[in-house]
CSV table of C-alpha atoms and ligand atoms in Angstrom, one decimal:
chain,number,residue,atom,x,y,z
A,51,UNK,CA,23.2,44.3,-1.4
A,52,UNK,CA,22.6,40.6,-0.5
A,53,UNK,CA,24.0,38.5,2.2
A,54,UNK,CA,26.4,36.2,0.6
A,55,UNK,CA,29.3,33.6,1.7
A,56,UNK,CA,32.5,34.8,0.7
A,57,UNK,CA,35.4,32.3,0.1
A,58,UNK,CA,39.2,32.9,-0.8
A,59,UNK,CA,41.4,30.0,-1.8
A,60,UNK,CA,42.8,28.2,1.4
A,61,UNK,CA,45.4,25.7,1.4
A,62,UNK,CA,45.9,23.0,4.1
A,63,UNK,CA,42.8,23.3,6.0
A,64,UNK,CA,44.1,21.7,9.3
A,65,UNK,CA,43.2,21.6,13.2
A,66,UNK,CA,40.8,20.0,15.7
A,67,UNK,CA,37.1,20.7,15.6
A,68,UNK,CA,33.9,19.3,17.6
A,69,UNK,CA,30.8,18.5,15.8
A,70,UNK,CA,27.3,20.1,16.7
A,71,UNK,CA,24.1,18.0,17.0
A,72,UNK,CA,22.5,16.6,13.8
A,73,UNK,CA,19.6,18.8,12.1
A,74,UNK,CA,18.1,15.6,11.0
A,75,UNK,CA,17.9,14.2,14.5
A,76,UNK,CA,17.0,17.5,16.5
A,77,UNK,CA,14.0,18.3,14.2
A,78,UNK,CA,12.2,15.3,14.4
A,79,UNK,CA,13.2,14.9,18.0
A,80,UNK,CA,11.6,18.4,19.0
A,81,UNK,CA,8.4,17.4,17.1
A,82,UNK,CA,8.4,14.0,19.3
A,83,UNK,CA,8.1,16.0,22.5
A,84,UNK,CA,4.6,16.6,21.5
A,85,UNK,CA,3.8,12.9,22.3
A,86,UNK,CA,4.1,13.8,26.1
A,87,UNK,CA,3.0,16.7,28.3
A,88,UNK,CA,5.9,17.8,30.4
A,89,UNK,CA,9.1,19.6,30.3
A,90,UNK,CA,11.6,18.1,27.8
A,91,UNK,CA,15.5,19.1,28.0
A,92,UNK,CA,17.9,18.3,24.8
A,93,UNK,CA,21.4,19.1,24.9
A,94,UNK,CA,23.8,19.3,22.1
A,95,UNK,CA,21.1,21.3,20.0
A,96,UNK,CA,22.7,23.0,16.7
A,97,UNK,CA,22.1,26.6,16.6
A,98,UNK,CA,20.4,26.5,13.1
A,99,UNK,CA,17.7,28.3,11.2
A,100,UNK,CA,16.0,25.1,11.0
A,101,UNK,CA,15.9,24.8,14.8
A,102,UNK,CA,14.6,28.1,15.1
A,103,UNK,CA,11.8,27.1,12.6
A,104,UNK,CA,10.9,24.2,14.5
A,105,UNK,CA,10.6,26.4,17.8
A,106,UNK,CA,8.6,28.9,16.2
A,107,UNK,CA,6.2,25.5,15.0
A,108,UNK,CA,5.9,24.2,18.7
A,109,UNK,CA,5.2,27.7,20.2
A,110,UNK,CA,2.5,28.3,17.7
A,111,UNK,CA,1.0,24.9,19.0
A,112,UNK,CA,1.3,26.2,22.4
A,113,UNK,CA,4.5,24.9,23.7
A,114,UNK,CA,7.0,27.0,25.8
A,115,UNK,CA,10.5,26.7,24.7
A,116,UNK,CA,13.5,28.2,25.7
A,117,UNK,CA,16.8,27.7,24.0
A,118,UNK,CA,20.0,28.6,25.4
A,119,UNK,CA,21.8,29.1,22.3
A,120,UNK,CA,25.3,29.5,24.1
A,121,UNK,CA,25.1,26.2,25.9
A,122,UNK,CA,23.0,24.4,23.2
A,123,UNK,CA,20.5,23.3,25.8
A,124,UNK,CA,16.7,23.3,24.4
A,125,UNK,CA,14.0,23.2,27.0
A,126,UNK,CA,10.6,22.4,25.7
A,127,UNK,CA,7.3,22.4,27.9
A,128,UNK,CA,4.5,20.8,26.0
A,129,UNK,CA,2.1,20.7,28.9
A,130,UNK,CA,0.5,24.0,27.3
A,131,UNK,CA,0.0,22.6,23.7
A,132,UNK,CA,-3.3,22.9,22.7
A,133,UNK,CA,-3.5,23.3,19.0
A,134,UNK,CA,-2.9,21.1,16.3
A,135,UNK,CA,-2.7,23.4,13.3
A,136,UNK,CA,0.5,24.4,11.6
A,137,UNK,CA,0.6,27.9,9.8
A,138,UNK,CA,1.6,27.8,5.7
A,139,UNK,CA,4.5,30.3,6.3
A,140,UNK,CA,6.1,27.7,8.6
A,141,UNK,CA,5.3,24.7,6.4
A,142,UNK,CA,6.7,26.6,3.4
A,143,UNK,CA,9.8,27.4,5.1
A,144,UNK,CA,10.8,24.0,6.5
A,145,UNK,CA,9.7,20.7,4.9
A,146,UNK,CA,10.3,18.7,7.9
A,147,UNK,CA,7.2,20.5,9.5
A,148,UNK,CA,5.4,17.4,8.2
A,149,UNK,CA,7.2,15.5,11.1
A,150,UNK,CA,4.6,16.9,13.5
A,151,UNK,CA,1.7,14.8,11.8
A,152,UNK,CA,2.3,11.7,13.5
A,153,UNK,CA,2.5,13.2,17.2
A,154,UNK,CA,-0.4,15.4,16.6
A,155,UNK,CA,-2.4,12.6,15.7
A,156,UNK,CA,-1.5,10.7,18.7
A,157,UNK,CA,-2.1,13.5,21.1
A,158,UNK,CA,-5.3,14.9,19.4
A,159,UNK,CA,-6.6,12.5,16.8
A,160,UNK,CA,-6.2,15.6,14.6
A,161,UNK,CA,-3.8,17.5,12.4
A,162,UNK,CA,-3.6,20.4,10.3
A,163,UNK,CA,-0.9,21.3,8.0
A,164,UNK,CA,-0.6,23.2,4.8
A,165,UNK,CA,0.7,20.7,1.8
A,166,UNK,CA,4.7,20.8,2.0
A,167,UNK,CA,5.4,22.2,-1.6
A,168,UNK,CA,8.1,20.5,-3.7
A,169,UNK,CA,11.6,21.6,-3.5
A,170,UNK,CA,14.7,21.9,-5.7
A,171,UNK,CA,15.4,18.3,-4.9
A,172,UNK,CA,12.4,16.9,-6.5
A,173,UNK,CA,8.4,16.7,-6.0
A,174,UNK,CA,9.1,15.0,-2.4
A,175,UNK,CA,5.4,14.0,-2.2
A,176,UNK,CA,4.2,12.6,1.1
A,177,UNK,CA,2.4,9.9,-0.5
A,178,UNK,CA,4.0,7.1,1.9
A,179,UNK,CA,3.2,9.1,4.9
A,180,UNK,CA,-0.7,9.6,3.9
A,181,UNK,CA,-1.4,6.1,2.6
A,182,UNK,CA,0.0,4.5,5.6
A,183,UNK,CA,-1.6,6.9,8.1
A,184,UNK,CA,-5.1,5.9,6.0
A,185,UNK,CA,-4.4,2.2,6.8
A,186,UNK,CA,-4.2,3.1,10.5
A,187,UNK,CA,-7.7,4.9,10.5
A,188,UNK,CA,-7.0,8.6,9.6
A,189,UNK,CA,-9.0,10.3,7.0
A,190,UNK,CA,-7.8,13.4,5.2
A,191,UNK,CA,-9.8,16.3,3.5
A,192,UNK,CA,-8.1,18.8,1.4
A,193,UNK,CA,-9.4,22.4,1.8
A,194,UNK,CA,-7.4,24.6,-0.2
A,195,UNK,CA,-3.7,24.6,0.7
A,196,UNK,CA,-4.7,22.7,3.7
A,197,UNK,CA,-4.7,18.9,4.5
A,198,UNK,CA,-6.7,17.8,7.5
A,199,UNK,CA,-6.2,14.8,8.9
A,200,UNK,CA,-8.4,13.1,11.8
A,201,UNK,CA,-9.1,9.8,13.3
A,202,UNK,CA,-11.8,8.2,16.0
A,203,UNK,CA,-9.1,5.9,16.9
A,204,UNK,CA,-5.6,5.2,15.7
A,205,UNK,CA,-5.4,1.5,14.6
A,206,UNK,CA,-2.3,-0.8,15.2
A,207,UNK,CA,-1.3,-2.2,11.9
A,208,UNK,CA,1.2,-4.1,9.8
A,209,UNK,CA,2.6,-1.4,7.5
A,210,UNK,CA,5.1,-2.0,4.8
A,211,UNK,CA,6.9,1.0,3.0
A,212,UNK,CA,7.6,0.6,-0.4
A,213,UNK,CA,10.5,2.8,0.0
A,214,UNK,CA,12.5,3.4,3.2
A,215,UNK,CA,11.4,6.7,3.8
A,216,UNK,CA,13.1,8.6,6.6
A,217,UNK,CA,10.0,10.7,7.1
A,218,UNK,CA,7.5,8.5,6.7
A,219,UNK,CA,9.2,5.8,9.4
A,220,UNK,CA,9.4,8.7,11.9
A,221,UNK,CA,6.0,9.9,11.5
A,222,UNK,CA,4.3,6.5,11.5
A,223,UNK,CA,6.4,5.2,14.5
A,224,UNK,CA,5.3,8.4,16.5
A,225,UNK,CA,1.8,8.0,15.8
A,226,UNK,CA,2.1,4.3,16.7
A,227,UNK,CA,3.7,4.9,20.3
A,228,UNK,CA,0.4,5.6,21.9
A,229,UNK,CA,-1.6,3.3,19.6
A,230,UNK,CA,-3.0,0.3,21.5
A,231,UNK,CA,-1.9,-2.9,20.2
A,232,UNK,CA,1.4,-4.0,17.9
A,233,UNK,CA,2.2,-1.5,15.1
A,234,UNK,CA,4.7,-3.2,12.7
A,235,UNK,CA,6.5,-0.8,10.0
A,236,UNK,CA,8.5,-3.2,7.4
A,237,UNK,CA,11.1,-1.9,5.2
A,238,UNK,CA,11.6,1.1,7.7
A,239,UNK,CA,14.4,3.6,7.6
A,240,UNK,CA,17.2,2.8,10.0
A,241,UNK,CA,19.5,6.1,9.5
A,242,UNK,CA,21.3,7.0,12.5
A,243,UNK,CA,19.0,10.0,13.1
A,244,UNK,CA,16.1,7.5,13.1
A,245,UNK,CA,17.8,5.2,15.7
A,246,UNK,CA,18.6,8.7,18.1
A,247,UNK,CA,14.6,9.2,17.7
A,248,UNK,CA,14.0,5.5,19.1
A,249,UNK,CA,16.5,6.2,21.9
A,250,UNK,CA,14.4,9.2,22.8
A,251,UNK,CA,11.0,7.6,22.4
A,252,UNK,CA,12.0,4.5,24.6
A,253,UNK,CA,13.4,7.0,27.2
A,254,UNK,CA,10.0,8.6,27.2
A,255,UNK,CA,8.6,5.3,27.9
A,256,UNK,CA,7.5,3.8,24.4
A,257,UNK,CA,7.9,-0.1,23.7
A,258,UNK,CA,10.2,-0.4,20.5
A,259,UNK,CA,12.3,-3.0,19.1
A,260,UNK,CA,14.0,-3.0,15.7
A,261,UNK,CA,14.0,-6.7,14.0
A,262,UNK,CA,16.1,-7.8,11.1
A,263,UNK,CA,16.2,-7.1,8.1
A,264,UNK,CA,14.8,-3.4,8.7
A,265,UNK,CA,11.6,-3.8,10.7
A,266,UNK,CA,10.5,-1.9,13.5
A,267,UNK,CA,7.7,-3.1,16.3
A,268,UNK,CA,5.9,-0.8,18.4
A,269,UNK,CA,3.5,-1.7,21.3
A,270,UNK,CA,1.3,0.9,22.2
A,271,UNK,CA,1.5,2.6,25.7
A,272,UNK,CA,-0.9,5.0,27.7
A,273,UNK,CA,1.0,7.5,28.2
A,274,UNK,CA,4.7,9.0,27.7
A,275,UNK,CA,7.0,11.3,30.1
A,276,UNK,CA,8.9,14.1,29.5
A,277,UNK,CA,12.7,13.1,28.5
A,278,UNK,CA,16.3,14.5,28.7
A,279,UNK,CA,18.4,13.6,25.8
A,280,UNK,CA,21.9,14.8,24.3
A,281,UNK,CA,21.2,14.9,20.3
A,282,UNK,CA,23.5,12.8,18.3
A,283,UNK,CA,26.4,14.4,16.6
A,284,UNK,CA,25.8,15.4,12.8
A,285,UNK,CA,27.7,12.8,10.6
A,286,UNK,CA,26.6,15.2,7.9
A,287,UNK,CA,28.9,17.8,9.2
A,288,UNK,CA,31.6,15.3,10.0
A,289,UNK,CA,31.8,14.3,6.2
A,290,UNK,CA,31.7,18.0,5.1
A,291,UNK,CA,34.6,19.0,7.4
A,292,UNK,CA,36.6,15.8,6.5
A,293,UNK,CA,36.2,16.9,2.8
A,294,UNK,CA,37.3,20.4,3.5
A,295,UNK,CA,40.6,18.8,4.7
A,296,UNK,CA,40.7,16.6,1.7
A,297,UNK,CA,40.0,19.2,-0.9
A,298,UNK,CA,42.7,21.5,0.4
A,299,UNK,CA,45.3,18.9,1.1
A,300,UNK,CA,45.1,19.5,4.9
A,301,UNK,CA,44.6,17.4,7.8
A,302,UNK,CA,41.9,17.4,10.4
A,303,UNK,CA,40.8,15.6,13.7
A,304,UNK,CA,37.3,15.5,14.8
A,305,UNK,CA,37.1,13.9,18.1
A,306,UNK,CA,33.4,13.3,18.5
A,307,UNK,CA,32.6,12.0,15.2
A,308,UNK,CA,31.7,8.5,15.0
A,309,UNK,CA,33.1,6.6,12.2
A,310,UNK,CA,30.8,3.5,12.6
A,311,UNK,CA,28.2,5.8,11.1
A,312,UNK,CA,30.0,6.8,7.8
A,313,UNK,CA,31.7,3.5,6.8
A,314,UNK,CA,30.9,3.7,3.0
A,315,UNK,CA,32.0,7.5,3.1
A,316,UNK,CA,35.2,6.8,4.7
A,317,UNK,CA,35.8,3.7,2.6
A,318,UNK,CA,35.7,6.0,-0.5
A,319,UNK,CA,38.0,8.9,0.7
A,320,UNK,CA,40.6,6.1,1.2
A,321,UNK,CA,40.1,4.7,-2.2
A,322,UNK,CA,40.9,8.4,-3.2
A,323,UNK,CA,44.3,8.0,-1.4
A,324,UNK,CA,43.4,10.1,1.7
A,325,UNK,CA,44.7,8.6,5.0
A,326,UNK,CA,41.9,8.0,7.9
A,327,UNK,CA,42.9,7.2,11.4
A,328,UNK,CA,39.7,6.3,13.6
A,329,UNK,CA,39.8,6.3,17.5
A,330,UNK,CA,38.9,3.8,19.8
A,331,UNK,CA,35.6,2.5,19.2
A,332,UNK,CA,35.0,4.7,16.3
A,333,UNK,CA,34.7,7.4,18.2
A,334,UNK,CA,37.1,10.1,16.6
A,335,UNK,CA,38.1,10.6,13.0
A,336,UNK,CA,41.4,12.1,11.7
A,337,UNK,CA,42.2,12.7,8.0
A,338,UNK,CA,45.5,13.6,6.2
A,339,UNK,CA,44.8,14.4,2.6
A,340,UNK,CA,46.8,12.9,0.0
A,341,UNK,CA,48.4,15.4,-2.3
A,342,UNK,CA,47.0,13.8,-5.6
A,343,UNK,CA,43.6,12.0,-4.8
A,344,UNK,CA,42.4,9.6,-7.4
A,345,UNK,CA,38.6,10.0,-8.5
A,346,UNK,CA,36.5,7.7,-7.3
A,347,UNK,CA,32.7,6.5,-8.3
A,348,UNK,CA,29.7,5.8,-6.1
A,349,UNK,CA,26.0,5.9,-6.0
A,350,UNK,CA,23.8,7.0,-3.1
A,351,UNK,CA,21.5,4.5,-1.3
A,352,UNK,CA,19.8,4.7,1.9
A,353,UNK,CA,21.7,4.0,5.1
A,354,UNK,CA,24.1,2.3,5.5
A,355,UNK,CA,25.0,2.8,1.8
A,356,UNK,CA,26.5,6.3,0.8
A,357,UNK,CA,24.5,9.1,2.1
A,358,UNK,CA,22.7,11.4,-0.3
A,359,UNK,CA,23.4,14.4,1.9
A,360,UNK,CA,26.8,13.9,1.3
A,361,UNK,CA,26.7,13.6,-2.4
A,362,UNK,CA,27.2,17.2,-3.3
A,363,UNK,CA,30.5,17.7,-1.1
A,364,UNK,CA,31.8,14.6,-2.3
A,365,UNK,CA,31.3,15.4,-5.9
A,366,UNK,CA,33.2,18.7,-5.5
A,367,UNK,CA,36.3,16.6,-4.3
A,368,UNK,CA,35.9,14.4,-7.6
A,369,UNK,CA,36.2,17.5,-9.5
A,370,UNK,CA,39.7,18.1,-8.7
A,371,UNK,CA,40.8,14.5,-8.5
A,372,UNK,CA,43.0,12.3,-11.0
A,373,UNK,CA,40.6,10.5,-13.7
A,374,UNK,CA,37.1,10.2,-14.3
A,375,UNK,CA,34.1,9.6,-11.5
A,376,UNK,CA,30.7,8.3,-11.9
A,377,UNK,CA,28.0,9.5,-9.3
A,378,UNK,CA,24.7,8.3,-9.6
A,379,UNK,CA,22.0,10.0,-7.2
A,380,UNK,CA,19.2,7.4,-6.8
A,381,UNK,CA,17.4,8.9,-3.5
A,382,UNK,CA,16.1,12.3,-5.1
A,383,UNK,CA,15.2,12.8,-8.8
A,384,UNK,CA,16.9,16.0,-9.2
A,385,UNK,CA,19.7,16.4,-6.5
A,386,UNK,CA,22.6,17.2,-9.0
A,387,UNK,CA,21.7,20.9,-10.2
A,388,UNK,CA,24.8,21.9,-8.3
A,389,UNK,CA,26.9,20.5,-11.0
A,390,UNK,CA,25.8,23.6,-13.1
A,391,UNK,CA,27.3,26.0,-10.6
A,392,UNK,CA,30.2,23.9,-10.4
A,393,UNK,CA,30.8,24.0,-14.5
A,394,UNK,CA,30.9,27.8,-14.0
A,395,UNK,CA,33.9,27.4,-11.9
A,396,UNK,CA,35.5,25.2,-14.5
A,397,UNK,CA,34.7,21.8,-13.4
A,398,UNK,CA,34.2,19.2,-16.3
A,399,UNK,CA,31.2,17.4,-15.6
A,400,UNK,CA,28.5,15.7,-17.8
A,401,UNK,CA,25.0,15.2,-16.8
A,402,UNK,CA,23.3,11.9,-17.9
A,403,UNK,CA,19.4,11.7,-17.9
A,404,UNK,CA,19.0,13.8,-14.6
A,405,UNK,CA,20.6,11.4,-12.0
A,406,UNK,CA,24.2,10.5,-13.1
A,407,UNK,CA,27.0,13.0,-13.3
A,408,UNK,CA,30.3,11.9,-15.1
A,409,UNK,CA,33.4,14.0,-13.7
A,410,UNK,CA,36.6,14.4,-15.2
A,411,UNK,CA,39.4,15.9,-12.9
A,412,UNK,CA,40.9,19.1,-13.7
A,413,UNK,CA,43.9,20.9,-12.3
A,414,UNK,CA,42.0,24.0,-10.9
A,415,UNK,CA,38.7,25.6,-10.4
A,416,UNK,CA,38.4,29.4,-10.8
A,417,UNK,CA,36.4,31.2,-8.0
A,418,UNK,CA,33.3,33.0,-9.3
A,419,UNK,CA,29.6,34.2,-8.3
A,420,UNK,CA,27.6,30.9,-7.8
A,421,UNK,CA,24.2,30.1,-6.1
A,422,UNK,CA,23.3,27.5,-3.6
A,423,UNK,CA,20.0,25.5,-4.7
A,424,UNK,CA,19.9,23.6,-1.0
A,425,UNK,CA,21.5,23.1,2.0
A,426,UNK,CA,24.1,20.6,1.1
A,427,UNK,CA,24.8,22.4,-2.2
A,428,UNK,CA,25.5,25.5,-0.3
A,429,UNK,CA,28.3,23.4,1.6
A,430,UNK,CA,29.6,21.8,-1.6
A,431,UNK,CA,30.2,25.4,-2.9
A,432,UNK,CA,31.8,26.5,-0.2
A,433,UNK,CA,34.2,23.7,-0.6
A,434,UNK,CA,34.9,24.2,-4.1
A,435,UNK,CA,35.6,28.0,-3.3
A,436,UNK,CA,38.3,26.8,-0.5
A,437,UNK,CA,39.8,24.9,-3.4
A,438,UNK,CA,39.1,27.4,-6.1
A,439,UNK,CA,41.8,30.0,-7.3
A,440,UNK,CA,40.4,33.3,-6.4
A,441,UNK,CA,37.5,34.5,-4.6
A,442,UNK,CA,34.1,32.7,-4.7
A,443,UNK,CA,30.9,34.5,-3.6
A,444,UNK,CA,28.3,32.0,-2.8
A,445,UNK,CA,24.4,33.2,-2.8
A,446,UNK,CA,21.9,31.4,-1.1
A,447,UNK,CA,23.4,31.6,2.5
A,448,UNK,CA,20.0,31.0,4.0
A,449,UNK,CA,20.3,27.4,3.1
A,450,UNK,CA,23.9,27.2,4.7
A,451,UNK,CA,22.3,28.8,7.9
A,452,UNK,CA,19.6,26.5,7.6
A,453,UNK,CA,21.4,23.2,7.6
A,454,UNK,CA,24.5,23.9,9.9
A,455,UNK,CA,25.4,25.5,13.0
A,456,UNK,CA,28.0,28.0,12.3
A,457,UNK,CA,29.8,25.8,9.7
A,458,UNK,CA,31.7,29.0,8.8
A,459,UNK,CA,33.3,29.9,12.0
A,460,UNK,CA,34.3,26.3,12.2
A,461,UNK,CA,36.1,26.4,8.8
A,462,UNK,CA,37.8,29.6,10.0
A,463,UNK,CA,38.8,28.2,13.1
A,464,UNK,CA,40.7,25.4,10.8
A,465,UNK,CA,42.3,28.4,8.8
A,466,UNK,CA,39.4,28.7,5.8
A,467,UNK,CA,39.5,32.2,4.4
A,468,UNK,CA,35.4,32.4,4.6
A,469,UNK,CA,33.1,34.9,5.7
A,470,UNK,CA,29.4,35.8,5.4
A,471,UNK,CA,28.6,39.5,4.7
A,472,UNK,CA,26.4,41.6,2.3
A,473,UNK,CA,27.9,42.1,-1.2
A,474,UNK,CA,26.7,44.2,-4.2
A,475,UNK,CA,26.3,41.1,-6.6
A,476,UNK,CA,26.0,41.0,-10.1
A,477,UNK,CA,22.6,39.8,-10.5
A,478,UNK,CA,19.7,38.4,-8.2
A,479,UNK,CA,19.0,35.0,-7.4
A,480,UNK,CA,16.3,33.6,-9.9
A,481,UNK,CA,13.2,32.9,-7.7
A,482,UNK,CA,13.1,29.3,-8.6
A,483,UNK,CA,16.5,28.8,-7.2
A,484,UNK,CA,15.8,29.7,-3.6
A,485,UNK,CA,12.9,27.2,-2.9
A,486,UNK,CA,13.4,25.7,0.5
A,487,UNK,CA,13.8,21.9,1.1
B,159,EPZ,C1,15.0,13.3,5.3
B,159,EPZ,O1,14.3,13.8,4.2
B,159,EPZ,C2,16.1,14.4,5.4
B,159,EPZ,N1,15.5,15.2,6.2
B,159,EPZ,C3,17.1,14.5,4.2
B,159,EPZ,O2,17.7,15.5,4.5
B,159,EPZ,C4,17.8,13.4,3.7
B,159,EPZ,O3,18.1,13.7,2.5
B,159,EPZ,C5,16.5,12.3,3.3
B,159,EPZ,O4,15.7,12.2,4.6
B,159,EPZ,C6,17.3,11.0,3.0
B,159,EPZ,O5,18.1,10.3,3.8
B,159,EPZ,C7,15.3,15.4,7.4
B,159,EPZ,O6,15.6,14.6,8.1
B,159,EPZ,C8,14.7,16.6,8.1
B,159,EPZ,P1,12.8,10.1,2.6
B,159,EPZ,P2,12.9,12.9,3.5
B,159,EPZ,O7,11.2,10.5,2.8
B,159,EPZ,O8,12.3,12.4,5.0
B,159,EPZ,C9,10.6,10.0,-1.8
B,159,EPZ,C10,19.0,17.6,4.4
B,159,EPZ,O9,19.7,17.9,3.5
B,159,EPZ,N2,9.2,10.1,-1.2
B,159,EPZ,O10,13.7,9.3,3.0
B,159,EPZ,O11,12.1,13.9,3.3
B,159,EPZ,C11,11.3,11.4,-1.8
B,159,EPZ,O12,10.8,12.3,-2.7
B,159,EPZ,C12,17.8,16.8,3.9
B,159,EPZ,O13,19.5,17.5,5.5
B,159,EPZ,C13,8.2,9.7,-1.6
B,159,EPZ,O14,8.2,9.5,-2.6
B,159,EPZ,O15,13.3,11.7,2.9
B,159,EPZ,C14,12.7,11.3,-2.0
B,159,EPZ,O16,13.0,11.2,-3.1
B,159,EPZ,C15,17.4,16.8,2.4
B,159,EPZ,N3,7.1,9.7,-0.9
B,159,EPZ,C16,12.9,9.7,-1.4
B,159,EPZ,O17,11.6,9.0,-1.0
B,159,EPZ,C17,7.1,10.0,0.5
B,159,EPZ,O18,5.9,10.0,1.1
B,159,EPZ,C18,13.6,9.8,0.1
B,159,EPZ,O19,12.7,10.3,0.9
B,159,EPZ,C19,8.2,10.2,0.9
B,159,EPZ,C20,9.2,10.2,0.4
């Protein structure tokens, strides 16, 4: 028996639903509380496995954490943090653990993490983090699976990222806020989740400014205070819910979705023929699905381009659209493997040199057993199951639980026939398909 997501074909997903806090904001903001020694209160915290994993990590470092899961309030007291070593089992569970390096170097001038492995999305090295930490005075020694970083004094430097890496931007910024002098990060990532972190750091007392075209300047301060903050709503969950309505011919209203964070994605939905209504100052989104959507093409890119984390769910919408769609994944080198699962459901997709999918729309998909390879693929396969004839069994439910706060309940409240339960399944998930990201 294995816990799976069971999805039955559902027409016309409709209703109103509110978003949870963003996974890719809350994890790094939780890590940033290591920069102060006080009682931090975070609100609108998603109740997901990754948040629980980050709580374990912070407690391992000595923080006292209380998570009111019902009210989504997380209290983190970092006055008792005494440790700078993250255990391998936590690192292996969640790559975002690498985001404690910057705060630990700022707090202890030392950090010990086990190397985060690669994952299904690709090698996912941390060279941009390490190369730039070295530039600001950190030396690293590798002992076995461990990476020990230490510094006598962090230096304020002008740093340039060869790629606008979200994690590297966040890690370097957090190591710089307590470093005397001015640190500059050129070609920084400016995803909304990075901006939410900047908001938190400034609320703690950090001196940070953003200069065009994509430069972050940090003036170091001596100490930072504890903070209260409400986490940014999850634009990726918004995209997934909008696509659930689009794929099933329904209509949905998300009152707390920020349309201004999803411009390119919403433009593509409109190009398909779906009607999008945006509220005052972009603060709500309504989608009415069109009955015969047209296929659209796109390539993923750093923000504000098409988000790589919505590539898989949007690709599912193309499998049932009229015409041919070309989707190019430019952010990760191996983030199209969900197409093999969709082919099992009858999708017509050709993979070109591992980073381009050519999709010819079909009349219908057919439900079957499929395996989710990562968080966003798990959501995509659930959406495919909503559209497909019959029943779809999605294995790899831990990805779904890691990345979302009860997305199955949200979809059920909109009429989806979806549940998570133990199932006898035909074959176990091949080990290599279950690596965490
Ligand atoms: C963050 O990952 C997100 N995770 C990812 O979301 C998201 O897809 C990604 O940013 C891009 O937007 C969190 O915020 C916890 P990157 P991150 O550093 O920081 C390469 C999800 O499903 N790279 O911007 O790891 C890397 O391999 C997850 O929610 C290096 O080569 O992403 C990738 O190809 C998936 N060396 C590209 O850059 C480095 O040192 C972008 O990675 C760092 C990254």
